[in-house]
Backbone as JSON Lines, residues from 0, in Angstrom:
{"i":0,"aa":"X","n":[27.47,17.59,15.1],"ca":[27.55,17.66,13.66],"c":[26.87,16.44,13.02]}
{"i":1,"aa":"X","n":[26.69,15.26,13.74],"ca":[26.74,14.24,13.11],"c":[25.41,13.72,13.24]}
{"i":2,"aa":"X","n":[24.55,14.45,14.37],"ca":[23.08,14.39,14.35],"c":[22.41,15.48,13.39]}
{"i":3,"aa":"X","n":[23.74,16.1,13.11],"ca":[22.27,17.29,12.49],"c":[22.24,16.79,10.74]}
{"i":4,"aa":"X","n":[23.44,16.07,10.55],"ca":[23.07,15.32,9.89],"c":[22.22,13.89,9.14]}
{"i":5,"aa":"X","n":[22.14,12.82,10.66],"ca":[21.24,12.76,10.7],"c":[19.5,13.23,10.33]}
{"i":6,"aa":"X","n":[19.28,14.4,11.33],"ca":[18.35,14.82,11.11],"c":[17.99,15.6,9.57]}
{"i":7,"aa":"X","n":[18.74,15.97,8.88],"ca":[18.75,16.38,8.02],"c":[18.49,15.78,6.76]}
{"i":8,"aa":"X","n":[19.34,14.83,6.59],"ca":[19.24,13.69,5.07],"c":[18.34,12.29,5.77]}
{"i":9,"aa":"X","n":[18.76,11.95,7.4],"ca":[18.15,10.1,7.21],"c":[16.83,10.03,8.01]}
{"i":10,"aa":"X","n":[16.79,11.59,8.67],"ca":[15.14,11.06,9.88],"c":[13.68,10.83,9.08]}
{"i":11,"aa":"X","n":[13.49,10.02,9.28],"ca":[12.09,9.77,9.29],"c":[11.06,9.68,10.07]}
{"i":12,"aa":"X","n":[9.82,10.0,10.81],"ca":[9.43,10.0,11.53],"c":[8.41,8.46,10.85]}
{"i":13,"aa":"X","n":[8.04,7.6,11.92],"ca":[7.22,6.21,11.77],"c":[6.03,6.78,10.69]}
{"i":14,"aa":"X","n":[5.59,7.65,10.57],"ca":[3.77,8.14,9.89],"c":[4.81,8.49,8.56]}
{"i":15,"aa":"X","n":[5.75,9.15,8.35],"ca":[6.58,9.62,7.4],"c":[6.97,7.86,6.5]}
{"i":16,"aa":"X","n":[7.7,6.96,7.55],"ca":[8.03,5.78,6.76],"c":[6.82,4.93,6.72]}
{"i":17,"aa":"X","n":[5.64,5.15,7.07],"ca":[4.34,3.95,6.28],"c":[3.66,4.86,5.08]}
{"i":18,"aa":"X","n":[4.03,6.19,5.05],"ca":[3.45,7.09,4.01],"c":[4.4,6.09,2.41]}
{"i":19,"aa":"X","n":[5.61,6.35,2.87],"ca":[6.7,5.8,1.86],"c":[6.4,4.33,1.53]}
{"i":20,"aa":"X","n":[6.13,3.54,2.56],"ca":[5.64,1.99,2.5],"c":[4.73,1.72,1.42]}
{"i":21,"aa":"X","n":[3.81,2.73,1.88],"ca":[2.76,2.34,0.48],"c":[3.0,2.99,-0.79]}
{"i":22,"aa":"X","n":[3.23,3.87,-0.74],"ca":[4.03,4.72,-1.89],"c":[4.63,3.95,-2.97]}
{"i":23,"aa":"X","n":[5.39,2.91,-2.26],"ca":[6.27,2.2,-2.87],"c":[5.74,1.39,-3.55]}
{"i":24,"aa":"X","n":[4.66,0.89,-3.25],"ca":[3.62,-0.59,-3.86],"c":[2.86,0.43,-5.15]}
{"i":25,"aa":"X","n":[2.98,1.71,-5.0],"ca":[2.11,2.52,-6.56],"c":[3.38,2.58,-7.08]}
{"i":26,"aa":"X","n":[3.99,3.38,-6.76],"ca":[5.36,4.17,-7.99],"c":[6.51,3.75,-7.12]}
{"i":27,"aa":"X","n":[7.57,4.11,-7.64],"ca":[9.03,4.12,-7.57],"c":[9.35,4.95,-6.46]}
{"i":28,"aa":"X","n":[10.17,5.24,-5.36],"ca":[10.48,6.07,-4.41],"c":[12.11,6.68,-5.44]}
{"i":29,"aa":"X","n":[12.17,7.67,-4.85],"ca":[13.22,8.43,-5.04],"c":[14.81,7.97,-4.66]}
{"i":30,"aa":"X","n":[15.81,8.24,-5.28],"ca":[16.65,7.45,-4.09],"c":[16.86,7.96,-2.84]}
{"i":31,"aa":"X","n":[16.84,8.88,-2.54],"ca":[16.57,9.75,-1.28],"c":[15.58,9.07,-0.14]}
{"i":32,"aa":"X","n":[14.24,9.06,-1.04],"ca":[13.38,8.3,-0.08],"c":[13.94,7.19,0.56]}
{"i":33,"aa":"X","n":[14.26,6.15,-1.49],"ca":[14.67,4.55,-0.41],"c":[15.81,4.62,0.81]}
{"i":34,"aa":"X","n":[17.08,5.9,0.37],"ca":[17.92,6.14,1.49],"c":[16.85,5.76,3.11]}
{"i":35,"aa":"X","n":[16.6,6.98,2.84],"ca":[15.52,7.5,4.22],"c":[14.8,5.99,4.87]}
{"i":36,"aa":"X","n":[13.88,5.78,3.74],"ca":[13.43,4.2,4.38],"c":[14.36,2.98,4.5]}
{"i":37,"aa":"X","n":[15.23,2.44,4.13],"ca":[15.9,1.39,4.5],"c":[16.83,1.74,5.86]}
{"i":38,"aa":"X","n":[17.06,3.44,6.41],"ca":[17.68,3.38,7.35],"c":[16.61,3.31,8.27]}
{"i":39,"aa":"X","n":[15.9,3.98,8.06],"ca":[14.79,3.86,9.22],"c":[14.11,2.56,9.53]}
{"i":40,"aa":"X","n":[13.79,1.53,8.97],"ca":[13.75,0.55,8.91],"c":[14.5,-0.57,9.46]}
{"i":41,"aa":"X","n":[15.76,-0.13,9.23],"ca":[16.78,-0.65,9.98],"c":[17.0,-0.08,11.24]}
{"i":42,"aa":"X","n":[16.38,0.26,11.94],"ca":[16.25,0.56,12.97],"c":[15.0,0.54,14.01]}
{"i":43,"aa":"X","n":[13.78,0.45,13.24],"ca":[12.27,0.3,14.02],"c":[11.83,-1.24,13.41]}
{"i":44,"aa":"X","n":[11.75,-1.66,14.46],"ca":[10.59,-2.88,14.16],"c":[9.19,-3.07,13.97]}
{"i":45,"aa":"X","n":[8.45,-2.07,14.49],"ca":[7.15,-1.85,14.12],"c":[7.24,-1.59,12.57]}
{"i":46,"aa":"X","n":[8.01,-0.56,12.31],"ca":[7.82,-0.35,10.84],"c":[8.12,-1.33,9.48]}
{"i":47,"aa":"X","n":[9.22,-2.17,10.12],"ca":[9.7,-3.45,9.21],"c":[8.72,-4.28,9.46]}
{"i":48,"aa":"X","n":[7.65,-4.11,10.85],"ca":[6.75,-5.48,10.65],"c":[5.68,-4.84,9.8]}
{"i":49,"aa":"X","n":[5.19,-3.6,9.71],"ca":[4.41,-3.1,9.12],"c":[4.61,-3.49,7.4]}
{"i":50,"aa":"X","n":[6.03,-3.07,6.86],"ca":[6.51,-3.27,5.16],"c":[6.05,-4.63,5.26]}
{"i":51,"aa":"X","n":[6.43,-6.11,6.23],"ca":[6.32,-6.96,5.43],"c":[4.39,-7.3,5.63]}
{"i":52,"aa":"X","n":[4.02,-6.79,6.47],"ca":[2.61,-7.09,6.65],"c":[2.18,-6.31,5.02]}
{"i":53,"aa":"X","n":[2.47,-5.4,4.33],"ca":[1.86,-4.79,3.46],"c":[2.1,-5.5,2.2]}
{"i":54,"aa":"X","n":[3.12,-6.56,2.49],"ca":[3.61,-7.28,1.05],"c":[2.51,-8.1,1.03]}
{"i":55,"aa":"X","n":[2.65,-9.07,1.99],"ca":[1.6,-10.67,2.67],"c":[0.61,-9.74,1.8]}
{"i":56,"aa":"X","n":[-0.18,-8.62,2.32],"ca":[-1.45,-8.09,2.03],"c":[-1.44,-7.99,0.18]}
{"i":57,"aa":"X","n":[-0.69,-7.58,-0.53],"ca":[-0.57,-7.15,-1.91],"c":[-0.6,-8.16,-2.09]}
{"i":58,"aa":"X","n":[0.25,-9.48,-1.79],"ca":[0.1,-10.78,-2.58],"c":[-0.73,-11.69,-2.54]}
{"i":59,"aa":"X","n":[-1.64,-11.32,-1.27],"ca":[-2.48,-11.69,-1.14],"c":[-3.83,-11.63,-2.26]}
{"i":60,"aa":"X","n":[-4.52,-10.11,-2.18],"ca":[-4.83,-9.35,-3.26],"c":[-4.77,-10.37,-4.5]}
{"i":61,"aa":"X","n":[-3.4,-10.09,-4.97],"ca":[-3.03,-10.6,-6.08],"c":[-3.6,-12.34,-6.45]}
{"i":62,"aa":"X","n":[-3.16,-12.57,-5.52],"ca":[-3.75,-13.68,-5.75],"c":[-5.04,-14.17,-5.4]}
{"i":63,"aa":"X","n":[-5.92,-13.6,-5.04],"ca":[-7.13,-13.64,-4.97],"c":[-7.95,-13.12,-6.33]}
{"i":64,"aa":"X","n":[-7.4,-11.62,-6.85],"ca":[-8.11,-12.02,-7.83],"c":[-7.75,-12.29,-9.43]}
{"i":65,"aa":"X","n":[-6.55,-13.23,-9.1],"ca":[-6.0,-14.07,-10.52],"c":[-7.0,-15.39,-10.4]}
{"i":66,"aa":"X","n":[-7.22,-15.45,-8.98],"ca":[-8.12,-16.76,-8.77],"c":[-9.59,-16.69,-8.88]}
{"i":67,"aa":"X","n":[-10.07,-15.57,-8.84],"ca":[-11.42,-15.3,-8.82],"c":[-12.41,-15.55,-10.17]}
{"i":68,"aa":"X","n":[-13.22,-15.52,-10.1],"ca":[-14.29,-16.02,-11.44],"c":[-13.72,-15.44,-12.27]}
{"i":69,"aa":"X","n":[-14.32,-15.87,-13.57],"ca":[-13.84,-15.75,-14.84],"c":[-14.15,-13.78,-15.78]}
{"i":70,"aa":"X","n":[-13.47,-13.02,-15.53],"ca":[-13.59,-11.83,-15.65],"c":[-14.65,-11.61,-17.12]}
{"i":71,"aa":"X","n":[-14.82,-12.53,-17.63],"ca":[-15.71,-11.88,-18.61],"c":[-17.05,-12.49,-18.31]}
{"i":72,"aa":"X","n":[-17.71,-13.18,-17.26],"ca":[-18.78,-13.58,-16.87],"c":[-19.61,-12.32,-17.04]}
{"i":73,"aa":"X","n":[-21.12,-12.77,-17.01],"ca":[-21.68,-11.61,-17.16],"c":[-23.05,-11.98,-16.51]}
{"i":74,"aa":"X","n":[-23.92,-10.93,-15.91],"ca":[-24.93,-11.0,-15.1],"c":[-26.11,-11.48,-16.27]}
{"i":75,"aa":"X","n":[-27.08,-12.29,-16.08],"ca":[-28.03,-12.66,-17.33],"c":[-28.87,-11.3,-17.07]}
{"i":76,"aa":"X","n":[-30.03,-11.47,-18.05],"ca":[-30.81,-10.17,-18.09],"c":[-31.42,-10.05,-17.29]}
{"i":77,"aa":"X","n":[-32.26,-11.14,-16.18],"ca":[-32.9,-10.93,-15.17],"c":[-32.13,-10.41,-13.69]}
{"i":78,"aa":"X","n":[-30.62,-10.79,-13.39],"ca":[-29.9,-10.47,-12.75],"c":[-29.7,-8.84,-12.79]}
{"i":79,"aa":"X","n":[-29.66,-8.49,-14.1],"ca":[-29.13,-6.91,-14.05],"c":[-30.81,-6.23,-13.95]}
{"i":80,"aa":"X","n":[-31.67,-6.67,-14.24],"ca":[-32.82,-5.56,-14.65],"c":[-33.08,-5.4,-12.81]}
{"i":81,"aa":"X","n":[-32.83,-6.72,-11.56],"ca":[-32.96,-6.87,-10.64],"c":[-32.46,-6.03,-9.93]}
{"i":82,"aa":"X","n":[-30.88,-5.79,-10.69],"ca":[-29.81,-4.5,-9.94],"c":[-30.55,-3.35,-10.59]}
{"i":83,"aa":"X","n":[-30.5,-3.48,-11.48],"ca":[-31.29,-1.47,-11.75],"c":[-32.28,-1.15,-10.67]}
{"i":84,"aa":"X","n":[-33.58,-2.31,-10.6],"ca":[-34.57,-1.65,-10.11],"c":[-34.1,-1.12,-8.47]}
{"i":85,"aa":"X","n":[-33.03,-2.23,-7.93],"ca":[-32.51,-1.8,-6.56],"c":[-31.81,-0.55,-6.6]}
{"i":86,"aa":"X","n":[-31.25,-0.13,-7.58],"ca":[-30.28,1.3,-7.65],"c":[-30.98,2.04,-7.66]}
{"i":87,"aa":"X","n":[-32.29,1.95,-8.83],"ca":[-33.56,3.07,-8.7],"c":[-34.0,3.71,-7.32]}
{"i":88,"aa":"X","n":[-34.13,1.96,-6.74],"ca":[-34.93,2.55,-5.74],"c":[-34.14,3.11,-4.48]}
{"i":89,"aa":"X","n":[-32.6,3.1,-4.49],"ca":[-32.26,3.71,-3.59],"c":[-31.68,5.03,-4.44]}
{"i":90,"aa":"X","n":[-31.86,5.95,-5.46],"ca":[-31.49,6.93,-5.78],"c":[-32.2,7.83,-5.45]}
């Protein structure tokens, strides 16, 4: 009785909890989901090393490009006429 419950409301299969992993970094999970992932989680280590490897990675991100050049820089006119003619010529 108590596996088929299990299987029913808490299994997750590992491809099922990194689907949810990232999921989580766009939108909100369900509470169902977070059910599903914090048990499963609590139980696989690949997958808990996987969540925190995906944080390191986002904050990483993040902070790379809060740090990056100044977002309103802009290519001078000889820079861009340089990119057109290269886009031309590979279209």
């Amino acid at each position: 009785m108590k596996l088929n419950l299990y299987q029913k409301y808490l299994r997750l299969t590992c491809q099922e909890a990194t689907l949810l992993i990232t999921k989580r970094q766009e939108t909100s999970l369900t509470p169902q989901e977070k059910l599903k992932l914090r048990f499963h989680l609590s139980l696989c280590i690949p997958c808990t090393r996987f969540a925190k490897q995906m944080v390191i990675l986002e904050d990483s991100i993040a902070r790379f490009f809060k740090s990056s050049t100044n977002p309103t820089q802009q290519f001078s006119a000889k820079k861009k006429a340089d990119l057109e003619k290269i886009i031309d010529q590979n279209s």
